Structure formats: C-alpha cells, structure tokens
Amino acid sequence: MKLSEIAHRLGCPVEGDGSVEIAGIGSLDDAHAGDVTFLGNLKYLPKAMTTKASAILLGKGAPSVGKPAIRVDDAYAAFAEVISYFRPVPRPAEPGVHPTAVIAKSARIGDDAAIGPFVVIGESTVIGKNACIGAHGVIYRDVTIGDDAMFHARVVIREGTRIGHRVLIQPGAVIGSDGFGFAKQPDHSYRKIPQVGIVVIEDDCEIQANACVARATLHETRVGRGTKIDNLAQVGHNCMIGENGILCAHVGLGGSTILGKNVTLGGQAGTAGHLSVGDGVTIIAQTGVISSVEADRVVAGGPHTDMRDFMRYSALLPKLPDTLRQIRKRLDALEAKPPT
C-alpha cells in the first residue's frame, strides 16, 4: 500500500514522497524499512529522527523528521486507524450458526450474524445484524444485542440485559449478574434481596476480560455510550456511568454510584457507593472515594482529597519520622531546663 493511499484514507496530506510502499506498522523502536510508525509525544522526537521506519505519522506541531510523513491531527488516534489496515482484528466466530450452538426457537438472529461453537441463546433474545458471539457464550432469555456487537469466548449475558450497537466484550466478562444485596437478620444471618432489575450497555462501549456489571435491584444499571471498562473491574448494582467513561483495571464501583460524563478512574480506584461524581473528574489510581465529587476535579488518596493536597501530603510523609524526632528533642530540652 502506498503512503499516499494511507493518507487518502485518513483524509490528511502527505509530506514528502507519497509513492513509498508501506507493508506494515511498527513502533519507533522496532519498526523496519517498509513500516509506518508515529510520533505522538515530542519527548520521543530523538527516536523519530533515528527510526528505521519508511514513513511516519506526525501530529500538529511536530517538526519534520527527514522522512516521508502524513500530517494528522492526532498521531496516536491515526496510528490506531492505520493498524486496522494491516492487521484487522479477527472475528471470534465465522458467519452463520455453528452446529453445536443451542438457540431457543423464539430467539431472533440478525442477518450475517456469527454464532460460535457451544453458544447458548435463550428464549425471546434478539441478536442484531453482523453481531458475533464467540465460543461458549451464554446469552440468557429476553436479551437484546445490537448490530455489529462482538463478544469473545465465554461471555455471559444475564436475562433482560439491553446491549447497544458496536459493543465489544472481551473473554469471560459477565453482564447482568446479581447485585450484592443482602438484608441482615436478627440472628446475624443474611437474607438475599432479589435483584430483579436489568443492565443497559449503550452503543460503542467496550468491556474487557473478566469484568462484571451487576444488574439493578429494581430498575437498571447503565453504562453510557462510549465507555471503556478494563479487565477485572466491578460495576455494582444501580450504578449509572455517563458517556465516555474510563474505568481502568481493578476499579470497583459501589452500588448506586453515579458517574458523570468523561470521568476517568485509574487502576484499583474505588467508590463507596450512593454518591455522585461530576463530569470531567479524574480519580487517580488507588483512590478511595467516600463522598460525592464536584465536576472537573482531580482527586487522589484514601480517603480522597484534592490532587494538589495529596501531593503535598505525600511529600511530607517521608519526613515525618525526622520531624517527630526533632520535636521530641526540643521537648526533652525544654523539660530539662530548671523552672524560672
């Protein structure tokens, strides 16, 4: 594929020789002749000057690096697009219904859908056009799955779940399992509270391996359009996640947490539940959120606090033993003085 063809697909101009042949992709470090790479951060400019790649994607403001280039708005996003030209992601199942699949008579399967080996699909479930359900997937009854959805192996979708278009779910994820609801009894035992709500996953979400989204107690747990949930994350019952959220690995949302739009939670961050987080908030990794957070803040620590305060606390903490020793010495000196 010529560099000019890649530029045409991206809708961006070529700088230099657009006739150079591109056969693959690579990072600045490991690219070879015939590859295209990208410069997404100017701190890597020295590597861009010496990379063996034949061409490079350059973001706005990046200087030329002495080789053919495509000038793009966002080099990282453009590189993600170009990857698909050379290494398209394989579908987890072939079009059609595998002979080992078990599909209820009342289920409806859309045109060009792919239903893999040993998949089970329950009564009154609807699978959209061009959707793909990987091997050993289990889709309970009364589920709706939109067009172009792609589920990898061993995904489980419980009854009543509503999943939008172009949703990607990685292996082992469970959507619509029971919320964690139990009522303590006088004898200290627990009575299970039936979880009879549903889960709604809006369009263009991705839920990665072994993540779990719990069904609501009564109404719905909702994951907003474009949200990405990383491996081993937990979304509790009745949570509401706004559009374009990011939940990194091991994040845990307590029940009835409400996240606004464009909220990011770093790895192992968690919320106590029954609280709200405003639009545009960033929650740093391992933060414990115990109360509601206003929009556009950056919080860290456990319990959470403003990021700037957390950085000050963190800087002071290693000095605390020496400070205490100095205070003790001064107190001892004052106590040793005879009274005046």
CSV table of C-alpha atoms in Angstrom, one decimal:
chain,number,residue,atom,x,y,z
A,1,MET,CA,0.0,0.0,0.0
A,2,LYS,CA,1.4,3.4,-1.0
A,3,LEU,CA,1.8,6.1,1.7
A,4,SER,CA,-0.5,8.3,-0.4
A,5,GLU,CA,-3.2,5.7,-0.2
A,6,ILE,CA,-3.0,5.7,3.6
A,7,ALA,CA,-3.1,9.5,3.6
A,8,HIS,CA,-6.2,9.4,1.4
A,9,ARG,CA,-8.0,7.0,3.8
A,10,LEU,CA,-7.1,9.3,6.7
A,11,GLY,CA,-8.0,12.4,4.8
A,12,CYS,CA,-4.7,14.0,5.6
A,13,PRO,CA,-1.8,15.5,3.5
A,14,VAL,CA,1.4,13.8,2.7
A,15,GLU,CA,4.7,15.5,3.3
A,16,GLY,CA,7.5,14.1,1.0
A,17,ASP,CA,7.3,11.1,-1.2
A,18,GLY,CA,3.8,9.7,-1.2
A,19,SER,CA,4.8,6.8,-3.5
A,20,VAL,CA,6.8,5.0,-0.9
A,21,GLU,CA,5.5,1.5,-0.3
A,22,ILE,CA,4.2,0.6,3.2
A,23,ALA,CA,3.9,-3.1,4.1
A,24,GLY,CA,3.4,-2.9,7.8
A,25,ILE,CA,3.4,-1.0,11.1
A,26,GLY,CA,5.8,-0.6,14.0
A,27,SER,CA,6.7,1.5,17.0
A,28,LEU,CA,9.6,4.0,16.8
A,29,ASP,CA,11.9,1.4,18.4
A,30,ASP,CA,11.0,-1.8,16.5
A,31,ALA,CA,9.9,-0.5,13.0
A,32,HIS,CA,11.7,-1.7,9.9
A,33,ALA,CA,12.1,-0.5,6.4
A,34,GLY,CA,8.6,-0.7,4.8
A,35,ASP,CA,6.8,0.1,8.1
A,36,VAL,CA,4.9,3.3,9.1
A,37,THR,CA,5.2,4.5,12.7
A,38,PHE,CA,4.0,7.5,14.6
A,39,LEU,CA,5.2,10.3,16.8
A,40,GLY,CA,2.6,11.0,19.5
A,41,ASN,CA,4.8,12.8,22.1
A,42,LEU,CA,7.6,15.2,21.3
A,43,LYS,CA,9.7,13.7,24.1
A,44,TYR,CA,10.3,10.8,21.7
A,45,LEU,CA,11.5,13.1,18.9
A,46,PRO,CA,15.1,11.8,19.0
A,47,LYS,CA,13.8,8.3,18.4
A,48,ALA,CA,11.7,9.6,15.5
A,49,MET,CA,14.8,11.0,13.9
A,50,THR,CA,16.6,7.6,14.0
A,51,THR,CA,13.7,5.1,13.5
A,52,LYS,CA,14.1,2.6,10.6
A,53,ALA,CA,10.5,3.1,9.5
A,54,SER,CA,10.0,4.3,6.0
A,55,ALA,CA,7.3,6.8,6.9
A,56,ILE,CA,5.8,8.4,10.0
A,57,LEU,CA,2.5,9.9,11.2
A,58,LEU,CA,3.2,13.4,12.6
A,59,GLY,CA,0.8,15.3,14.8
A,60,LYS,CA,0.2,19.0,14.6
A,61,GLY,CA,3.2,21.0,15.8
A,62,ALA,CA,5.6,18.1,15.4
A,63,PRO,CA,8.7,19.0,13.3
A,64,SER,CA,9.6,17.1,10.1
A,65,VAL,CA,12.0,14.2,10.8
A,66,GLY,CA,13.7,13.8,7.4
A,67,LYS,CA,11.4,11.1,6.0
A,68,PRO,CA,8.0,10.9,4.2
A,69,ALA,CA,5.2,11.7,6.6
A,70,ILE,CA,1.4,12.1,6.9
A,71,ARG,CA,0.4,15.2,8.9
A,72,VAL,CA,-2.5,14.3,11.1
A,73,ASP,CA,-4.5,16.0,14.0
A,74,ASP,CA,-3.7,13.2,16.5
A,75,ALA,CA,-0.9,10.8,15.7
A,76,TYR,CA,-1.9,8.2,18.2
A,77,ALA,CA,-5.5,8.1,17.0
A,78,ALA,CA,-4.4,8.0,13.4
A,79,PHE,CA,-2.0,5.1,14.2
A,80,ALA,CA,-4.8,3.2,15.7
A,81,GLU,CA,-6.7,3.6,12.5
A,82,VAL,CA,-3.7,2.5,10.3
A,83,ILE,CA,-3.2,-0.7,12.4
A,84,SER,CA,-6.6,-1.9,11.1
A,85,TYR,CA,-5.3,-1.6,7.5
A,86,PHE,CA,-2.6,-4.1,8.1
A,87,ARG,CA,-3.7,-6.2,11.0
A,88,PRO,CA,-7.5,-6.4,11.0
A,89,VAL,CA,-8.9,-7.9,14.2
A,90,PRO,CA,-10.2,-11.4,13.6
A,91,ARG,CA,-13.8,-12.2,14.5
A,92,PRO,CA,-14.2,-14.8,17.2
A,93,ALA,CA,-16.7,-16.8,15.2
A,94,GLU,CA,-17.4,-17.4,11.5
A,95,PRO,CA,-20.6,-16.1,9.9
A,96,GLY,CA,-23.6,-18.4,10.4
A,97,VAL,CA,-24.6,-20.6,13.3
A,98,HIS,CA,-22.2,-23.3,14.4
A,99,PRO,CA,-23.9,-26.8,14.5
A,100,THR,CA,-23.1,-27.1,18.2
A,101,ALA,CA,-24.9,-23.9,19.2
A,102,VAL,CA,-28.2,-24.2,21.1
A,103,ILE,CA,-30.7,-21.5,20.2
A,104,ALA,CA,-34.2,-21.1,21.5
A,105,LYS,CA,-36.9,-21.2,18.9
A,106,SER,CA,-38.2,-17.8,19.9
A,107,ALA,CA,-34.8,-16.2,19.6
A,108,ARG,CA,-34.1,-14.0,16.6
A,109,ILE,CA,-30.7,-13.8,14.9
A,110,GLY,CA,-29.9,-10.9,12.6
A,111,ASP,CA,-28.5,-11.1,9.1
A,112,ASP,CA,-24.8,-12.0,8.8
A,113,ALA,CA,-24.5,-12.7,12.5
A,114,ALA,CA,-21.9,-15.3,13.7
A,115,ILE,CA,-22.8,-17.7,16.4
A,116,GLY,CA,-19.8,-19.8,17.6
A,117,PRO,CA,-19.3,-23.3,18.9
A,118,PHE,CA,-21.4,-24.3,22.0
A,119,VAL,CA,-23.1,-20.9,22.3
A,120,VAL,CA,-26.4,-21.0,24.2
A,121,ILE,CA,-29.1,-18.4,23.4
A,122,GLY,CA,-32.3,-18.2,25.4
A,123,GLU,CA,-35.9,-17.5,24.7
A,124,SER,CA,-37.0,-14.2,23.1
A,125,THR,CA,-33.5,-13.0,22.8
A,126,VAL,CA,-32.7,-10.7,19.8
A,127,ILE,CA,-29.2,-10.7,18.2
A,128,GLY,CA,-28.5,-7.8,15.8
A,129,LYS,CA,-27.1,-7.8,12.3
A,130,ASN,CA,-23.5,-8.7,11.9
A,131,ALA,CA,-23.2,-9.4,15.6
A,132,CYS,CA,-20.7,-12.1,16.7
A,133,ILE,CA,-21.0,-14.4,19.7
A,134,GLY,CA,-17.8,-16.3,20.5
A,135,ALA,CA,-17.4,-19.9,21.6
A,136,HIS,CA,-19.2,-21.0,24.8
A,137,GLY,CA,-21.0,-17.7,25.1
A,138,VAL,CA,-24.2,-17.9,27.1
A,139,ILE,CA,-27.0,-15.4,26.4
A,140,TYR,CA,-30.0,-15.7,28.7
A,141,ARG,CA,-33.6,-15.0,27.8
A,142,ASP,CA,-35.1,-11.6,26.8
A,143,VAL,CA,-31.7,-10.1,26.0
A,144,THR,CA,-31.3,-7.6,23.2
A,145,ILE,CA,-27.9,-7.2,21.4
A,146,GLY,CA,-27.4,-4.5,18.8
A,147,ASP,CA,-25.8,-4.6,15.4
A,148,ASP,CA,-22.1,-5.2,14.9
A,149,ALA,CA,-21.6,-6.3,18.6
A,150,MET,CA,-18.7,-8.6,19.1
A,151,PHE,CA,-18.4,-10.9,22.1
A,152,HIS,CA,-15.4,-13.1,22.6
A,153,ALA,CA,-15.3,-16.5,24.2
A,154,ARG,CA,-17.2,-17.4,27.4
A,155,VAL,CA,-19.1,-14.1,27.7
A,156,VAL,CA,-22.2,-14.4,29.9
A,157,ILE,CA,-25.2,-12.1,29.5
A,158,ARG,CA,-28.0,-12.5,32.0
A,159,GLU,CA,-31.7,-12.1,31.4
A,160,GLY,CA,-33.2,-8.8,30.3
A,161,THR,CA,-29.9,-7.1,29.5
A,162,ARG,CA,-30.0,-4.5,26.8
A,163,ILE,CA,-26.8,-4.0,24.8
A,164,GLY,CA,-26.4,-1.4,22.0
A,165,HIS,CA,-24.7,-1.3,18.7
A,166,ARG,CA,-20.9,-1.9,18.2
A,167,VAL,CA,-20.4,-3.1,21.7
A,168,LEU,CA,-17.2,-5.1,22.2
A,169,ILE,CA,-17.0,-7.6,25.1
A,170,GLN,CA,-13.7,-9.5,25.9
A,171,PRO,CA,-13.5,-13.1,27.2
A,172,GLY,CA,-15.0,-14.0,30.5
A,173,ALA,CA,-17.0,-10.8,31.2
A,174,VAL,CA,-20.3,-11.2,33.0
A,175,ILE,CA,-23.1,-8.7,32.4
A,176,GLY,CA,-26.2,-8.7,34.5
A,177,SER,CA,-25.1,-11.0,37.4
A,178,ASP,CA,-26.9,-10.4,40.7
A,179,GLY,CA,-26.2,-7.2,42.6
A,180,PHE,CA,-24.7,-7.7,46.0
A,181,GLY,CA,-27.8,-7.2,48.1
A,182,PHE,CA,-28.5,-8.9,51.5
A,183,ALA,CA,-30.5,-8.0,54.5
A,184,LYS,CA,-29.1,-8.8,57.9
A,185,GLN,CA,-31.4,-10.8,60.1
A,186,PRO,CA,-31.8,-10.7,63.9
A,187,ASP,CA,-29.7,-13.9,64.2
A,188,HIS,CA,-26.9,-12.3,62.2
A,189,SER,CA,-27.7,-14.4,59.1
A,190,TYR,CA,-28.4,-12.7,55.7
A,191,ARG,CA,-31.4,-12.8,53.5
A,192,LYS,CA,-30.9,-12.4,49.8
A,193,ILE,CA,-32.6,-9.4,48.3
A,194,PRO,CA,-33.9,-10.4,44.8
A,195,GLN,CA,-32.1,-8.5,42.1
A,196,VAL,CA,-34.9,-8.0,39.5
A,197,GLY,CA,-33.6,-5.0,37.5
A,198,ILE,CA,-31.6,-5.1,34.3
A,199,VAL,CA,-28.4,-3.8,32.8
A,200,VAL,CA,-28.2,-1.4,29.9
A,201,ILE,CA,-25.0,-1.1,27.9
A,202,GLU,CA,-25.2,1.8,25.4
A,203,ASP,CA,-23.6,2.0,22.0
A,204,ASP,CA,-19.8,1.8,21.3
A,205,CYS,CA,-18.8,0.5,24.8
A,206,GLU,CA,-16.0,-1.9,25.4
A,207,ILE,CA,-16.0,-4.2,28.4
A,208,GLN,CA,-12.7,-6.2,28.8
A,209,ALA,CA,-11.8,-9.6,30.2
A,210,ASN,CA,-13.4,-10.8,33.4
A,211,ALA,CA,-15.1,-7.5,34.2
A,212,CYS,CA,-18.5,-7.7,35.9
A,213,VAL,CA,-21.5,-5.4,35.6
A,214,ALA,CA,-24.2,-6.2,38.2
A,215,ARG,CA,-27.9,-6.0,37.5
A,216,ALA,CA,-30.0,-3.4,39.4
A,217,THR,CA,-32.1,-4.3,42.4
A,218,LEU,CA,-35.3,-2.9,40.8
A,219,HIS,CA,-34.6,-0.6,37.8
A,220,GLU,CA,-31.4,-0.5,35.8
A,221,THR,CA,-27.6,-0.4,35.9
A,222,ARG,CA,-26.5,1.7,33.0
A,223,VAL,CA,-23.1,2.1,31.2
A,224,GLY,CA,-23.1,5.2,29.0
A,225,ARG,CA,-22.2,5.4,25.3
A,226,GLY,CA,-18.5,5.0,24.5
A,227,THR,CA,-17.4,3.9,28.0
A,228,LYS,CA,-14.5,1.6,28.3
A,229,ILE,CA,-14.2,-0.8,31.2
A,230,ASP,CA,-10.9,-2.6,31.8
A,231,ASN,CA,-10.1,-6.1,32.9
A,232,LEU,CA,-11.4,-7.3,36.3
A,233,ALA,CA,-13.4,-4.1,37.0
A,234,GLN,CA,-16.6,-4.3,39.0
A,235,VAL,CA,-19.7,-2.1,38.5
A,236,GLY,CA,-22.1,-2.6,41.4
A,237,HIS,CA,-25.9,-2.7,41.1
A,238,ASN,CA,-27.8,0.5,40.3
A,239,CYS,CA,-24.7,2.3,39.1
A,240,MET,CA,-25.1,4.9,36.4
A,241,ILE,CA,-22.0,5.6,34.2
A,242,GLY,CA,-22.1,8.6,31.9
A,243,GLU,CA,-20.8,8.8,28.4
A,244,ASN,CA,-17.1,8.2,27.5
A,245,GLY,CA,-16.1,7.0,31.0
A,246,ILE,CA,-12.8,5.1,31.6
A,247,LEU,CA,-12.6,2.5,34.3
A,248,CYS,CA,-9.1,1.0,34.5
A,249,ALA,CA,-8.2,-2.4,35.8
A,250,HIS,CA,-9.5,-3.4,39.3
A,251,VAL,CA,-11.8,-0.4,39.6
A,252,GLY,CA,-14.7,-1.1,41.9
A,253,LEU,CA,-17.9,1.0,41.9
A,254,GLY,CA,-20.1,0.5,45.0
A,255,GLY,CA,-23.8,0.2,44.4
A,256,SER,CA,-25.7,3.3,43.3
A,257,THR,CA,-22.6,5.2,42.3
A,258,ILE,CA,-23.4,7.9,39.7
A,259,LEU,CA,-20.6,8.9,37.3
A,260,GLY,CA,-21.0,12.0,35.1
A,261,LYS,CA,-19.7,12.2,31.5
A,262,ASN,CA,-16.0,11.9,30.7
A,263,VAL,CA,-15.0,10.5,34.2
A,264,THR,CA,-11.7,8.6,34.4
A,265,LEU,CA,-10.9,6.2,37.3
A,266,GLY,CA,-7.3,4.9,37.5
A,267,GLY,CA,-6.4,1.3,38.4
A,268,GLN,CA,-7.7,0.0,41.7
A,269,ALA,CA,-9.7,3.1,42.5
A,270,GLY,CA,-13.0,2.6,44.2
A,271,THR,CA,-16.1,4.3,45.3
A,272,ALA,CA,-18.1,3.7,48.5
A,273,GLY,CA,-21.4,3.8,46.7
A,274,HIS,CA,-24.5,6.0,47.0
A,275,LEU,CA,-22.5,9.0,45.8
A,276,SER,CA,-22.1,11.0,42.6
A,277,VAL,CA,-19.0,12.1,40.7
A,278,GLY,CA,-19.4,15.1,38.4
A,279,ASP,CA,-18.5,15.5,34.7
A,280,GLY,CA,-14.8,15.5,33.8
A,281,VAL,CA,-13.5,14.2,37.1
A,282,THR,CA,-10.2,12.3,37.2
A,283,ILE,CA,-9.7,9.8,40.0
A,284,ILE,CA,-6.1,8.8,40.4
A,285,ALA,CA,-5.1,5.1,40.8
A,286,GLN,CA,-5.8,3.5,44.2
A,287,THR,CA,-8.0,6.4,45.3
A,288,GLY,CA,-10.8,5.6,47.7
A,289,VAL,CA,-13.8,7.9,47.0
A,290,ILE,CA,-16.0,8.1,50.1
A,291,SER,CA,-18.3,11.1,49.3
A,292,SER,CA,-19.5,13.0,46.2
A,293,VAL,CA,-17.0,14.8,44.0
A,294,GLU,CA,-17.7,18.1,42.1
A,295,ALA,CA,-17.2,18.3,38.4
A,296,ASP,CA,-13.8,18.8,36.8
A,297,ARG,CA,-11.7,17.9,39.9
A,298,VAL,CA,-8.7,15.7,40.1
A,299,VAL,CA,-8.7,13.6,43.3
A,300,ALA,CA,-6.3,11.1,44.9
A,301,GLY,CA,-5.6,9.2,48.1
A,302,GLY,CA,-7.7,7.3,50.6
A,303,PRO,CA,-10.0,8.9,51.7
A,304,HIS,CA,-9.9,11.1,48.6
A,305,THR,CA,-8.7,14.6,48.6
A,306,ASP,CA,-7.7,17.2,46.0
A,307,MET,CA,-4.7,16.0,44.0
A,308,ARG,CA,-2.5,19.0,44.9
A,309,ASP,CA,-3.1,18.4,48.6
A,310,PHE,CA,-2.4,14.7,48.2
A,311,MET,CA,0.9,15.5,46.6
A,312,ARG,CA,1.8,17.8,49.5
A,313,TYR,CA,0.9,15.1,52.0
A,314,SER,CA,2.9,12.5,50.1
A,315,ALA,CA,6.0,14.8,50.0
A,316,LEU,CA,5.7,15.4,53.8
A,317,LEU,CA,5.1,11.8,54.8
A,318,PRO,CA,8.7,10.5,54.4
A,319,LYS,CA,9.9,13.5,56.5
A,320,LEU,CA,7.5,12.8,59.4
A,321,PRO,CA,9.8,10.5,61.5
A,322,ASP,CA,12.7,13.0,61.4
A,323,THR,CA,10.3,15.8,62.2
A,324,LEU,CA,8.9,13.9,65.2
A,325,ARG,CA,12.4,13.2,66.4
A,326,GLN,CA,13.3,16.9,66.3
A,327,ILE,CA,10.2,17.8,68.1
A,328,ARG,CA,10.9,15.2,70.8
A,329,LYS,CA,14.5,16.5,71.2
A,330,ARG,CA,13.2,20.1,71.7
A,331,LEU,CA,10.6,19.0,74.2
A,332,ASP,CA,13.2,17.0,76.1
A,333,ALA,CA,15.5,20.0,76.2
A,334,LEU,CA,12.7,22.3,77.4
A,335,GLU,CA,11.7,19.8,80.1
A,336,ALA,CA,15.3,19.5,81.3
A,337,LYS,CA,15.6,23.3,81.9
A,338,PRO,CA,15.0,24.3,85.6
A,339,PRO,CA,11.9,26.3,86.1
A,340,THR,CA,12.3,30.0,86.2
